[in-house]
Tab-separated table of C-alpha atoms in Angstrom:
chain	number	residue	atom	x	y	z
A	1	GLY	CA	0.000	0.000	0.000
A	2	ALA	CA	0.943	3.622	-0.278
A	3	GLY	CA	3.151	5.072	2.462
A	4	ALA	CA	1.937	7.581	4.993
A	5	ALA	CA	1.387	11.043	3.630
A	6	GLY	CA	4.329	13.325	4.141
A	7	ALA	CA	6.628	10.487	5.230
A	8	ALA	CA	10.274	11.008	4.425
A	9	PRO	CA	11.763	8.718	1.786
A	10	LYS	CA	13.740	5.803	3.120
A	11	GLY	CA	17.352	6.673	3.715
A	12	SER	CA	16.763	10.435	3.475
A	13	ARG	CA	18.198	12.742	6.098
A	14	ARG	CA	15.853	14.335	8.569
A	15	LEU	CA	16.590	17.431	10.620
A	16	SER	CA	15.673	16.612	14.186
A	17	ALA	CA	13.397	19.040	15.991
A	18	TYR	CA	15.338	18.336	19.170
A	19	PHE	CA	18.904	18.859	20.333
A	20	PRO	CA	20.052	16.342	21.259
A	21	SER	CA	17.792	14.172	19.135
A	22	ARG	CA	15.493	11.722	20.859
A	23	GLY	CA	17.471	8.876	19.294
A	24	VAL	CA	20.652	10.084	21.014
A	25	VAL	CA	18.791	10.458	24.325
A	26	ALA	CA	17.555	6.872	24.088
A	27	GLU	CA	20.896	5.373	22.970
A	28	SER	CA	23.327	7.318	25.167
A	29	PRO	CA	21.958	9.428	28.056
A	30	ARG	CA	25.465	10.559	29.028
A	31	ARG	CA	26.181	11.819	25.530
A	32	ALA	CA	22.818	13.597	25.501
A	33	ALA	CA	23.667	15.306	28.808
A	34	ALA	CA	27.041	16.389	27.401
A	35	LEU	CA	25.353	17.826	24.292
A	36	LYS	CA	22.881	19.771	26.454
A	37	LEU	CA	25.784	21.177	28.476
A	38	ALA	CA	27.539	22.166	25.231
A	39	LEU	CA	24.342	23.861	24.012
A	40	PHE	CA	24.073	25.780	27.292
A	41	ALA	CA	27.727	26.897	27.049
A	42	PHE	CA	27.219	27.951	23.409
A	43	PHE	CA	24.141	29.935	24.434
A	44	VAL	CA	26.075	31.749	27.187
A	45	VAL	CA	28.913	32.611	24.777
A	46	THR	CA	26.565	33.934	22.100
A	47	ARG	CA	24.671	35.997	24.664
A	48	ALA	CA	27.974	37.462	25.863
A	49	LEU	CA	29.258	38.241	22.349
A	50	HIS	CA	26.034	39.945	21.264
A	51	PRO	CA	26.346	43.133	23.404
A	52	LEU	CA	30.083	43.263	22.661
A	53	LEU	CA	29.285	43.357	18.933
A	54	ILE	CA	26.713	46.096	19.527
A	55	ASP	CA	29.379	48.126	21.356
A	56	ALA	CA	31.749	47.565	18.425
A	57	SER	CA	29.119	48.968	16.034
A	58	LYS	CA	28.952	52.280	17.914
A	59	VAL	CA	30.685	55.410	16.663
A	60	ASP	CA	32.108	57.551	19.475
A	61	GLY	CA	29.945	55.645	21.931
A	62	LYS	CA	26.696	56.232	20.020
A	63	ILE	CA	24.537	54.043	17.800
A	64	LEU	CA	24.041	56.039	14.613
A	65	TYR	CA	21.788	53.590	12.772
A	66	ALA	CA	18.112	53.174	13.656
A	67	LYS	CA	18.082	50.670	16.494
A	68	ASN	CA	15.248	48.484	15.164
A	69	THR	CA	16.679	48.037	11.644
A	70	PRO	CA	19.051	45.160	12.595
A	71	VAL	CA	16.121	43.453	14.356
A	72	VAL	CA	13.966	43.603	11.211
A	73	MET	CA	16.750	42.355	8.944
A	74	ASN	CA	17.714	39.607	11.387
A	75	LYS	CA	14.161	38.233	11.427
A	76	CYS	CA	13.961	38.369	7.622
A	77	MET	CA	17.273	36.471	7.425
A	78	THR	CA	16.018	33.960	10.009
A	79	VAL	CA	12.852	33.288	7.971
A	80	LEU	CA	14.980	32.843	4.826
A	81	LEU	CA	17.396	30.515	6.634
A	82	MET	CA	14.640	28.360	8.131
A	83	ASN	CA	12.813	28.062	4.781
A	84	THR	CA	16.087	27.095	3.093
A	85	LEU	CA	16.597	24.341	5.668
A	86	ALA	CA	13.000	23.235	5.167
A	87	PHE	CA	13.492	22.973	1.413
A	88	CYS	CA	16.823	21.130	1.753
A	89	TYR	CA	15.414	18.513	4.125
A	90	GLY	CA	11.814	18.266	2.925
A	91	GLY	CA	11.456	19.909	-0.458
A	92	LEU	CA	8.152	21.645	-1.143
A	93	ASP	CA	6.509	19.677	1.664
A	94	GLY	CA	9.024	21.173	4.067
A	95	LEU	CA	8.222	24.680	2.839
A	96	ARG	CA	4.510	24.046	3.334
A	97	LEU	CA	5.208	23.135	6.960
A	98	CYS	CA	6.711	26.602	7.531
A	99	TRP	CA	3.589	28.334	6.217
A	100	GLN	CA	0.857	26.101	7.589
A	101	PRO	CA	-1.891	28.075	9.399
A	102	ARG	CA	-1.435	26.167	12.661
A	103	CYS	CA	2.246	27.142	12.829
A	104	LEU	CA	1.598	30.811	12.062
A	105	ALA	CA	-1.342	31.000	14.470
A	106	VAL	CA	0.551	29.636	17.490
A	107	PHE	CA	4.139	30.789	17.030
A	108	GLY	CA	3.241	33.889	15.025
A	109	LEU	CA	1.388	35.368	17.979
A	110	ILE	CA	4.383	34.758	20.249
A	111	GLY	CA	6.636	36.459	17.685
A	112	ALA	CA	4.456	39.567	17.664
A	113	VAL	CA	4.740	39.812	21.450
A	114	TYR	CA	8.532	39.359	21.188
A	115	ALA	CA	8.593	42.407	18.867
A	116	LEU	CA	6.818	44.409	21.568
A	117	GLY	CA	9.562	43.369	23.982
A	118	ASP	CA	12.242	44.671	21.579
A	119	PHE	CA	10.430	48.007	21.343
A	120	LEU	CA	10.198	48.311	25.144
A	121	GLU	CA	13.895	47.445	25.452
A	122	MET	CA	14.862	50.287	23.113
A	123	GLN	CA	12.605	52.698	25.007
A	124	SER	CA	14.091	51.734	28.372
A	125	MET	CA	17.689	51.875	27.111
A	126	SER	CA	17.094	55.434	25.904
A	127	LYS	CA	16.120	56.498	29.439
A	128	LEU	CA	18.361	54.336	31.657
A	129	SER	CA	22.050	53.603	31.777
A	130	GLY	CA	23.200	50.140	30.814
A	131	GLY	CA	24.155	49.218	34.384
A	132	VAL	CA	20.795	50.173	35.875
A	133	TYR	CA	19.066	48.317	33.045
A	134	GLN	CA	21.070	45.179	33.852
A	135	VAL	CA	20.168	45.412	37.553
A	136	LEU	CA	16.447	45.635	36.810
A	137	LEU	CA	16.814	42.857	34.245
A	138	GLN	CA	17.906	40.387	36.939
A	139	THR	CA	14.296	40.209	38.162
A	140	LYS	CA	13.767	37.879	35.181
A	141	LEU	CA	14.937	34.960	37.324
A	142	LEU	CA	12.150	35.385	39.864
A	143	ILE	CA	9.462	36.471	37.379
A	144	THR	CA	10.191	33.505	35.093
A	145	ALA	CA	9.921	31.098	38.018
A	146	LEU	CA	6.529	32.597	38.922
A	147	MET	CA	5.307	32.398	35.321
A	148	CYS	CA	6.460	28.785	34.997
A	149	TRP	CA	4.376	28.030	38.068
A	150	TRP	CA	1.362	29.920	36.679
A	151	LEU	CA	1.459	28.821	33.010
A	152	LYS	CA	3.005	25.355	33.244
A	153	GLY	CA	2.468	24.235	36.810
A	154	SER	CA	6.255	23.831	37.263
A	155	ARG	CA	6.860	24.423	40.949
A	156	GLN	CA	10.138	25.357	42.650
A	157	SER	CA	11.180	23.787	45.909
A	158	SER	CA	11.752	25.961	48.974
A	159	LEU	CA	15.513	25.580	48.520
A	160	GLN	CA	15.294	26.589	44.847
A	161	TRP	CA	13.326	29.749	45.723
A	162	HIS	CA	15.996	30.742	48.246
A	163	VAL	CA	18.785	30.075	45.730
A	164	LEU	CA	16.992	32.094	43.033
A	165	PHE	CA	16.525	35.037	45.395
A	166	ALA	CA	20.171	34.852	46.470
A	167	MET	CA	21.172	34.725	42.792
A	168	PHE	CA	19.090	37.838	42.101
A	169	LEU	CA	20.793	39.694	44.964
A	170	ALA	CA	24.258	38.521	43.907
A	171	MET	CA	23.734	39.559	40.269
A	172	SER	CA	22.391	42.954	41.320
A	173	ALA	CA	25.372	43.467	43.648
A	174	PHE	CA	27.744	42.372	40.853
A	175	VAL	CA	26.345	44.979	38.431
A	176	LEU	CA	26.244	47.748	41.057
A	177	VAL	CA	29.834	47.140	42.226
A	178	ASP	CA	31.015	46.959	38.626
A	179	MET	CA	29.266	50.286	37.916
A	180	GLY	CA	30.917	51.827	40.972
A	181	SER	CA	34.367	50.639	39.888
A	182	GLU	CA	33.828	52.356	36.527
A	183	GLY	CA	32.755	55.604	38.165
A	184	GLY	CA	29.239	55.278	36.833
A	185	GLY	CA	27.810	57.112	39.773
A	186	GLY	CA	25.541	54.328	40.947
A	187	VAL	CA	21.829	54.107	40.409
A	188	GLY	CA	20.892	57.648	41.362
A	189	ALA	CA	17.459	59.018	40.546
A	190	LEU	CA	15.632	56.614	38.248
A	191	PRO	CA	13.197	58.037	35.686
A	192	LEU	CA	9.794	56.480	36.232
A	193	PHE	CA	9.100	55.989	32.514
A	194	GLY	CA	12.349	54.079	32.029
A	195	VAL	CA	11.711	51.823	35.026
A	196	VAL	CA	8.154	51.080	33.848
A	197	CYS	CA	9.414	50.241	30.349
A	198	VAL	CA	12.120	47.889	31.573
A	199	MET	CA	9.751	46.086	33.958
A	200	LEU	CA	7.217	45.673	31.130
A	201	LYS	CA	10.068	44.409	28.949
A	202	VAL	CA	11.011	41.868	31.627
A	203	ALA	CA	7.395	40.697	31.970
A	204	VAL	CA	6.979	40.368	28.176
A	205	SER	CA	10.313	38.579	27.797
A	206	CYS	CA	9.568	36.086	30.577
A	207	TYR	CA	6.045	35.484	29.287
A	208	CYS	CA	7.304	34.835	25.748
A	209	ALA	CA	10.093	32.555	26.980
A	210	VAL	CA	7.697	30.412	29.010
A	211	LEU	CA	5.157	30.285	26.157
A	212	SER	CA	7.883	29.439	23.638
A	213	GLU	CA	9.171	26.611	25.813
A	214	LYS	CA	5.646	25.291	26.360
A	215	TYR	CA	4.621	25.207	22.694
A	216	LEU	CA	8.032	24.181	21.333
A	217	LYS	CA	7.701	21.022	23.413
A	218	ALA	CA	3.952	20.608	22.914
A	219	PHE	CA	4.124	20.660	19.088
A	220	SER	CA	6.667	17.849	18.957
A	221	ASP	CA	5.323	16.677	15.581
A	222	MET	CA	6.311	19.986	13.963
A	223	PRO	CA	9.954	20.471	12.827
A	224	LEU	CA	11.883	23.170	14.646
A	225	PHE	CA	12.623	25.101	11.442
A	226	ALA	CA	8.863	25.499	10.905
A	227	LYS	CA	8.385	26.788	14.452
A	228	ILE	CA	11.202	29.326	14.196
A	229	SER	CA	9.955	30.422	10.752
A	230	GLY	CA	6.438	31.064	12.055
A	231	LEU	CA	7.830	32.870	15.095
A	232	SER	CA	10.144	35.098	13.028
A	233	THR	CA	7.588	35.952	10.320
A	234	THR	CA	5.247	37.969	12.528
A	235	TRP	CA	8.214	39.141	14.605
A	236	ALA	CA	9.681	40.709	11.431
A	237	LEU	CA	6.361	42.251	10.367
A	238	ALA	CA	5.655	43.751	13.796
A	239	SER	CA	9.239	45.062	14.109
A	240	LEU	CA	9.019	46.569	10.609
A	241	MET	CA	5.847	48.459	11.536
A	242	LEU	CA	7.515	49.832	14.674
A	243	CYS	CA	10.640	50.676	12.691
A	244	LEU	CA	8.768	52.587	9.983
A	245	ALA	CA	7.152	54.676	12.709
A	246	ASP	CA	10.639	55.917	13.679
A	247	PRO	CA	11.115	59.486	12.351
A	248	ARG	CA	14.825	58.810	11.718
A	249	VAL	CA	14.008	55.972	9.331
A	250	ALA	CA	11.523	58.137	7.443
A	251	ALA	CA	14.024	61.018	7.180
A	252	GLU	CA	17.338	59.222	6.558
A	253	GLY	CA	16.352	55.836	5.127
A	254	PHE	CA	16.287	52.278	6.419
A	255	PHE	CA	19.991	51.480	5.919
A	256	ALA	CA	21.359	54.857	6.947
A	257	HIS	CA	24.676	54.658	8.887
A	258	TRP	CA	24.988	50.901	8.366
A	259	SER	CA	28.526	49.445	8.389
A	260	PRO	CA	30.133	45.983	8.336
A	261	ALA	CA	29.899	46.012	12.145
A	262	THR	CA	26.119	46.484	11.843
A	263	GLY	CA	26.013	43.395	9.615
A	264	CYS	CA	27.808	41.464	12.379
A	265	VAL	CA	25.144	42.645	14.831
A	266	MET	CA	22.435	41.352	12.477
A	267	ALA	CA	24.191	37.955	12.168
A	268	SER	CA	24.546	37.830	15.953
A	269	PHE	CA	20.788	38.341	16.268
A	270	VAL	CA	20.176	35.360	13.955
A	271	VAL	CA	22.461	33.068	15.969
A	272	LYS	CA	20.926	34.301	19.229
A	273	THR	CA	17.369	33.588	18.054
A	274	CYS	CA	18.129	30.045	16.844
A	275	SER	CA	20.218	29.108	19.891
A	276	THR	CA	17.499	30.461	22.210
A	277	MET	CA	14.774	28.356	20.558
A	278	TYR	CA	16.907	25.199	20.716
A	279	LEU	CA	17.752	25.901	24.359
A	280	LEU	CA	14.109	26.457	25.317
A	281	GLN	CA	13.150	23.159	23.698
A	282	ALA	CA	16.084	21.191	25.174
A	283	LEU	CA	16.089	22.751	28.648
A	284	ASP	CA	13.652	25.368	29.999
A	285	SER	CA	13.009	29.109	30.219
A	286	LEU	CA	14.461	29.448	33.726
A	287	GLN	CA	17.791	27.944	32.671
A	288	LYS	CA	17.741	30.353	29.700
A	289	ASN	CA	17.639	33.298	32.110
A	290	ILE	CA	20.368	31.720	34.230
A	291	GLY	CA	22.467	31.521	31.054
A	292	GLU	CA	21.839	35.215	30.406
A	293	ALA	CA	22.973	36.025	33.945
A	294	LEU	CA	26.184	34.063	33.398
A	295	ALA	CA	26.693	35.925	30.114
A	296	VAL	CA	27.037	39.187	32.076
A	297	ILE	CA	29.961	37.626	33.964
A	298	VAL	CA	31.513	36.336	30.719
A	299	ILE	CA	31.338	39.899	29.363
A	300	TYR	CA	33.162	41.181	32.453
A	301	VAL	CA	35.912	38.548	32.155
A	302	ALA	CA	36.308	39.259	28.431
A	303	GLN	CA	36.557	43.000	29.014
A	304	VAL	CA	39.219	42.515	31.699
A	305	ALA	CA	41.214	40.091	29.549
A	306	MET	CA	41.049	42.053	26.273
A	307	ALA	CA	43.215	45.112	25.822
A	308	GLY	CA	40.650	47.085	23.838
A	309	PHE	CA	38.441	47.708	26.873
A	310	ASN	CA	39.106	50.020	29.798
A	311	GLU	CA	37.974	47.445	32.363
A	312	SER	CA	40.348	46.827	35.279
A	313	PHE	CA	40.358	43.782	37.528
A	314	GLU	CA	38.479	44.303	40.806
A	315	LEU	CA	38.658	41.588	43.448
A	316	SER	CA	35.198	42.420	44.857
A	317	VAL	CA	33.589	42.151	41.409
A	318	PHE	CA	35.423	38.905	40.724
A	319	LEU	CA	34.282	37.368	44.030
A	320	LEU	CA	30.673	38.302	43.277
A	321	ALA	CA	31.035	36.669	39.864
A	322	VAL	CA	32.284	33.478	41.525
A	323	LEU	CA	29.351	33.651	43.960
A	324	VAL	CA	26.849	33.846	41.080
A	325	VAL	CA	28.438	30.813	39.399
A	326	ALA	CA	28.315	28.902	42.688
A	327	LEU	CA	24.627	29.781	43.141
A	328	VAL	CA	23.862	28.607	39.610
A	329	LYS	CA	25.542	25.306	40.421
A	330	ALA	CA	23.594	25.090	43.705
A	331	TYR	CA	20.316	25.659	41.860
A	332	LEU	CA	21.054	23.015	39.233
A	333	ILE	CA	21.888	20.315	41.808
A	334	SER	CA	19.125	21.238	44.288
A	335	PRO	CA	16.239	18.740	44.499
A	336	LYS	CA	13.166	19.706	42.539
A	337	ALA	CA	9.797	20.255	44.132
A	338	ALA	CA	7.461	17.319	44.288
A	339	SER	CA	4.560	17.433	41.903
A	340	GLY	CA	1.603	19.339	43.302
A	341	LYS	CA	-0.843	16.868	41.822
A	342	LYS	CA	-2.021	14.385	44.394
A	343	ASP	CA	-2.813	10.910	43.277
A	344	ALA	CA	-6.531	10.341	43.124
A	345	PRO	CA	-7.708	7.870	45.749
A	346	LYS	CA	-8.164	4.436	44.366
A	347	ARG	CA	-11.788	3.597	43.883
A	348	ALA	CA	-13.102	0.343	45.125
A	349	ALA	CA	-13.760	-2.239	42.494
A	350	ALA	CA	-17.119	-1.554	40.925
A	351	THR	CA	-19.804	-3.953	42.032
A	352	LYS	CA	-21.958	-4.524	38.982
A	353	MET	CA	-25.173	-6.460	39.305
A	354	GLN	CA	-28.210	-7.621	37.410
A	355	VAL	CA	-31.515	-8.376	39.089
A	356	VAL	CA	-32.640	-11.990	39.069
A	357	SER	CA	-35.704	-11.681	41.345
A	358	LEU	CA	-37.379	-9.130	43.596
A	359	ASN	CA	-39.069	-10.038	46.892
A	360	SER	CA	-41.266	-7.544	48.739
A	361	ASP	CA	-42.647	-8.245	52.217
A	362	SER	CA	-45.365	-5.911	53.546
A	363	LYS	CA	-44.509	-6.847	57.142
A	364	GLN	CA	-41.038	-5.285	56.671
A	365	GLY	CA	-42.770	-2.039	55.714
A	366	VAL	CA	-44.559	-1.902	59.084
A	367	GLU	CA	-41.393	-2.838	60.980
A	368	ASN	CA	-39.406	-0.103	59.233
A	369	GLY	CA	-41.798	2.699	60.139
A	370	GLY	CA	-43.863	2.633	56.959
A	371	VAL	CA	-40.894	2.436	54.584
A	372	THR	CA	-41.368	-0.415	52.175
A	373	THR	CA	-38.190	-2.406	51.601
A	374	MET	CA	-37.329	-4.701	48.766
A	375	VAL	CA	-34.757	-7.478	48.604
A	376	ALA	CA	-33.093	-7.960	45.206
A	377	GLU	CA	-31.243	-11.105	44.247
A	378	VAL	CA	-28.547	-10.065	41.779
A	379	HIS	CA	-25.610	-11.429	39.835
A	380	GLY	CA	-23.210	-10.301	37.115
A	381	VAL	CA	-21.443	-6.936	36.889
A	382	MET	CA	-22.860	-3.403	36.730
A	383	PRO	CA	-21.678	0.117	37.655
A	384	PRO	CA	-21.945	0.817	41.396
A	385	GLY	CA	-25.189	2.438	42.482
A	386	VAL	CA	-27.479	1.049	39.762
A	387	PHE	CA	-28.946	-2.311	38.792
A	388	TYR	CA	-30.860	-3.742	35.892
A	389	GLY	CA	-34.533	-4.425	36.437
A	390	MET	CA	-36.021	-7.721	35.344
A	391	LEU	CA	-37.346	-6.040	32.185
A	392	GLY	CA	-34.000	-4.455	31.331
A	393	GLY	CA	-34.459	-0.984	32.878
A	394	VAL	CA	-31.730	0.664	35.001
A	395	TYR	CA	-32.715	1.710	38.529
A	396	PRO	CA	-30.830	3.364	41.428
A	397	VAL	CA	-30.111	1.164	44.400
A	398	CYS	CA	-29.776	2.158	48.069
A	399	GLY	CA	-27.807	0.059	50.471
A	400	LYS	CA	-25.071	-2.470	49.826
A	401	PRO	CA	-25.159	-5.664	47.813
A	402	HIS	CA	-25.140	-8.837	49.895
């Protein structure tokens, strides 16, 4: 007979929607764990390189190009890349998977909300210094844990909550001490609009991360390239609309002040998006935010080690960085909370019965205060609480079968 519709030809390569693939997880759990660790390390490195590339694209400390233009181009490149992969591994059928209504409806909506998060990030960065922004951003650890509990039912143990809170304090102290060592002047007076924007950005980012993780794992029958394509399509459209509303773009043009460094920023966005989606599917949204926290420390180490930056080694900052790493390790090895779902009590085996004969005695009615009783002789099996009458009807029964 004909093969299943959409089945891949025998011997053809298939791009796994998982990293590591489920075959590797089944064959070698240790290798799968090593691959997940490598993915996490790659994610941390890419997250650390991304802001460094943005700094490299500045001219005299300022971003001359319109800030949303690399975001738009990165999403367009991501859609093109994912559709190319779909065509290489599935031909026209693979392309249809990227544009199926179910994919666009689920992941497209998440992409539109991601675009809102990018807009809020740009608004907050225009009002706050980078250090203050990073301090407020560390609330993602706690907010993500709360959203995982609310949206997915994933609970944290008491120990994990304490470790997360300690991690939040340690990361905030790390950023504040690092700001002080650079003469940044500390937090100072915070503009209310900037604080509101960054907190909304954090809420949107955490919400999208939890939703992405949930649906990336739920739609396991859908290839990952189709999911990322659907996510990036509406993300690109929404970002383009926000970008065209920028007066600078209307006055100077979309690609004004672009340079090779800006192209590197765009490529970094593409790598960051793909690595984030793989990480959310392989691990979870909370570990994603832990990776972002570690990326801040990697940036500090890189700036101290590289001669091009004016960052000097500070023992207090270094010790706080070590503390954050230790807290991450403590969180990862801490026992998880027991499932909140209690096992339903086991029901007694259903006594099912069918009436054979009914005997009514009027004397029993007098003895029982006027209540007429009936004795039923039964056999067979029936749901508890009902019995078949002699003519086939179902009647409720009071009392216990004897």
